[in-house]
Amino acid sequence: GDSVTQMEGPVTLSEEAFLTINCTYTATGYPSLFWYVQYPGEGLQLLLKATKADDKGSNKGFEATYRKETTSFHLEKGSVQVSDSAVYFCALSAGGTSYGKLTFGQGTILTVHP
Amino acid sequence: GAGVSQSPSNKVTEKGKDVELRCDPISGHTALYWYRQSLGQGLEFLIYFQGNSAPDKSGLPSDRFSAERTGGSVSTLTIQRTQQEDSAVYLCASSLTGWGYSNQPQHFGDGTRLSIL
């Protein structure tokens, strides 16, 4: 079945550091890939998405590139801020008879210190 | 515009009681999903609605769980004879359509935190 694996957390960084959160997936067909973020005390929000191979999703300084050859969708940001502290979830949607339901990774807690 | 609305935001109940959780999706969104977020299991899919029908109920963990959607809008998730392992945050999401499409982003509500004593 479909699955998503994220790097183990928690991740602790200083402000302005470079961020990478690794995500790899297993799926049949051609899934769409998403990063969702959950800020403290808030619900899940879509951060970015990519729907086909080599697409790059970007938002709020975050980027992720859909790599079909390595089945990966790593999240990166060049300079993190304290306000980026949150839980980040990688997810896929396989479409077709999966009806767009999301399969999530386990989540990575990011803490950014001033 | 209004986002996905869930109620109640918190629910504490005794083991063995029935509970109903409500989701009001974004207007015009035909696809509605229920997920469960728990410490041990992460985020798990429960059920998918397209309009009022549920073509995928594969994530419901037992026959104590049921859901319905009426008027292509509001959905109710019901848990009968609650157990302590049902304690979790129940999330609802909606999207424009789910049928055959994988690229539609889902918009999530803030969830209902359910605690079973």
mmCIF file with all atom_site columns, N, CA, C and O in Angstrom, chain B residues 28 36-37 52 86 101 115:
data_model
loop_
_atom_site.group_PDB
_atom_site.id
_atom_site.type_symbol
_atom_site.label_atom_id
_atom_site.label_alt_id
_atom_site.label_comp_id
_atom_site.label_asym_id
_atom_site.label_entity_id
_atom_site.label_seq_id
_atom_site.pdbx_PDB_ins_code
_atom_site.Cartn_x
_atom_site.Cartn_y
_atom_site.Cartn_z
_atom_site.occupancy
_atom_site.B_iso_or_equiv
_atom_site.pdbx_formal_charge
_atom_site.auth_seq_id
_atom_site.auth_comp_id
_atom_site.auth_asym_id
_atom_site.auth_atom_id
_atom_site.pdbx_PDB_model_num
ATOM 1  N N  . GLY B 1 28  ? -19.572 24.436 -1.319 1.00 0.00 ? 28  GLY B N  1
ATOM 2  C CA . GLY B 1 28  ? -19.211 24.075 -2.684 1.00 0.00 ? 28  GLY B CA 1
ATOM 3  C C  . GLY B 1 28  ? -18.231 22.931 -2.789 1.00 0.00 ? 28  GLY B C  1
ATOM 4  O O  . GLY B 1 28  ? -17.997 22.408 -3.888 1.00 0.00 ? 28  GLY B O  1
ATOM 5  N N  . ARG B 1 36  ? -8.065  10.804 11.813 1.00 0.00 ? 36  ARG B N  1
ATOM 6  C CA . ARG B 1 36  ? -7.853  10.761 13.255 1.00 0.00 ? 36  ARG B CA 1
ATOM 7  C C  . ARG B 1 36  ? -6.362  10.970 13.515 1.00 0.00 ? 36  ARG B C  1
ATOM 8  O O  . ARG B 1 36  ? -5.519  10.361 12.835 1.00 0.00 ? 36  ARG B O  1
ATOM 9  N N  . GLN B 1 37  ? -6.075  11.818 14.499 1.00 0.00 ? 37  GLN B N  1
ATOM 10 C CA . GLN B 1 37  ? -4.686  12.099 14.865 1.00 0.00 ? 37  GLN B CA 1
ATOM 11 C C  . GLN B 1 37  ? -4.472  11.662 16.302 1.00 0.00 ? 37  GLN B C  1
ATOM 12 O O  . GLN B 1 37  ? -5.037  12.233 17.230 1.00 0.00 ? 37  GLN B O  1
ATOM 13 N N  . ASN B 1 52  ? -23.219 12.844 -0.841 1.00 0.00 ? 52  ASN B N  1
ATOM 14 C CA . ASN B 1 52  ? -23.762 12.169 0.340  1.00 0.00 ? 52  ASN B CA 1
ATOM 15 C C  . ASN B 1 52  ? -23.360 10.706 0.450  1.00 0.00 ? 52  ASN B C  1
ATOM 16 O O  . ASN B 1 52  ? -23.720 10.040 1.427  1.00 0.00 ? 52  ASN B O  1
ATOM 17 N N  . ASP B 1 86  ? -10.176 5.265  21.817 1.00 0.00 ? 86  ASP B N  1
ATOM 18 C CA . ASP B 1 86  ? -10.774 6.205  20.864 1.00 0.00 ? 86  ASP B CA 1
ATOM 19 C C  . ASP B 1 86  ? -10.311 7.641  21.121 1.00 0.00 ? 86  ASP B C  1
ATOM 20 O O  . ASP B 1 86  ? -10.589 8.534  20.309 1.00 0.00 ? 86  ASP B O  1
ATOM 21 N N  . TYR B 1 101 ? -9.298  12.461 -8.649 1.00 0.00 ? 101 TYR B N  1
ATOM 22 C CA . TYR B 1 101 ? -8.324  13.549 -8.657 1.00 0.00 ? 101 TYR B CA 1
ATOM 23 C C  . TYR B 1 101 ? -7.425  13.458 -7.434 1.00 0.00 ? 101 TYR B C  1
ATOM 24 O O  . TYR B 1 101 ? -7.915  13.354 -6.307 1.00 0.00 ? 101 TYR B O  1
ATOM 25 N N  . SER B 1 115 ? -11.650 13.001 24.508 1.00 0.00 ? 115 SER B N  1
ATOM 26 C CA . SER B 1 115 ? -11.003 12.325 25.635 1.00 0.00 ? 115 SER B CA 1
ATOM 27 C C  . SER B 1 115 ? -12.002 11.389 26.293 1.00 0.00 ? 115 SER B C  1
ATOM 28 O O  . SER B 1 115 ? -13.104 11.819 26.673 1.00 0.00 ? 115 SER B O  1
#
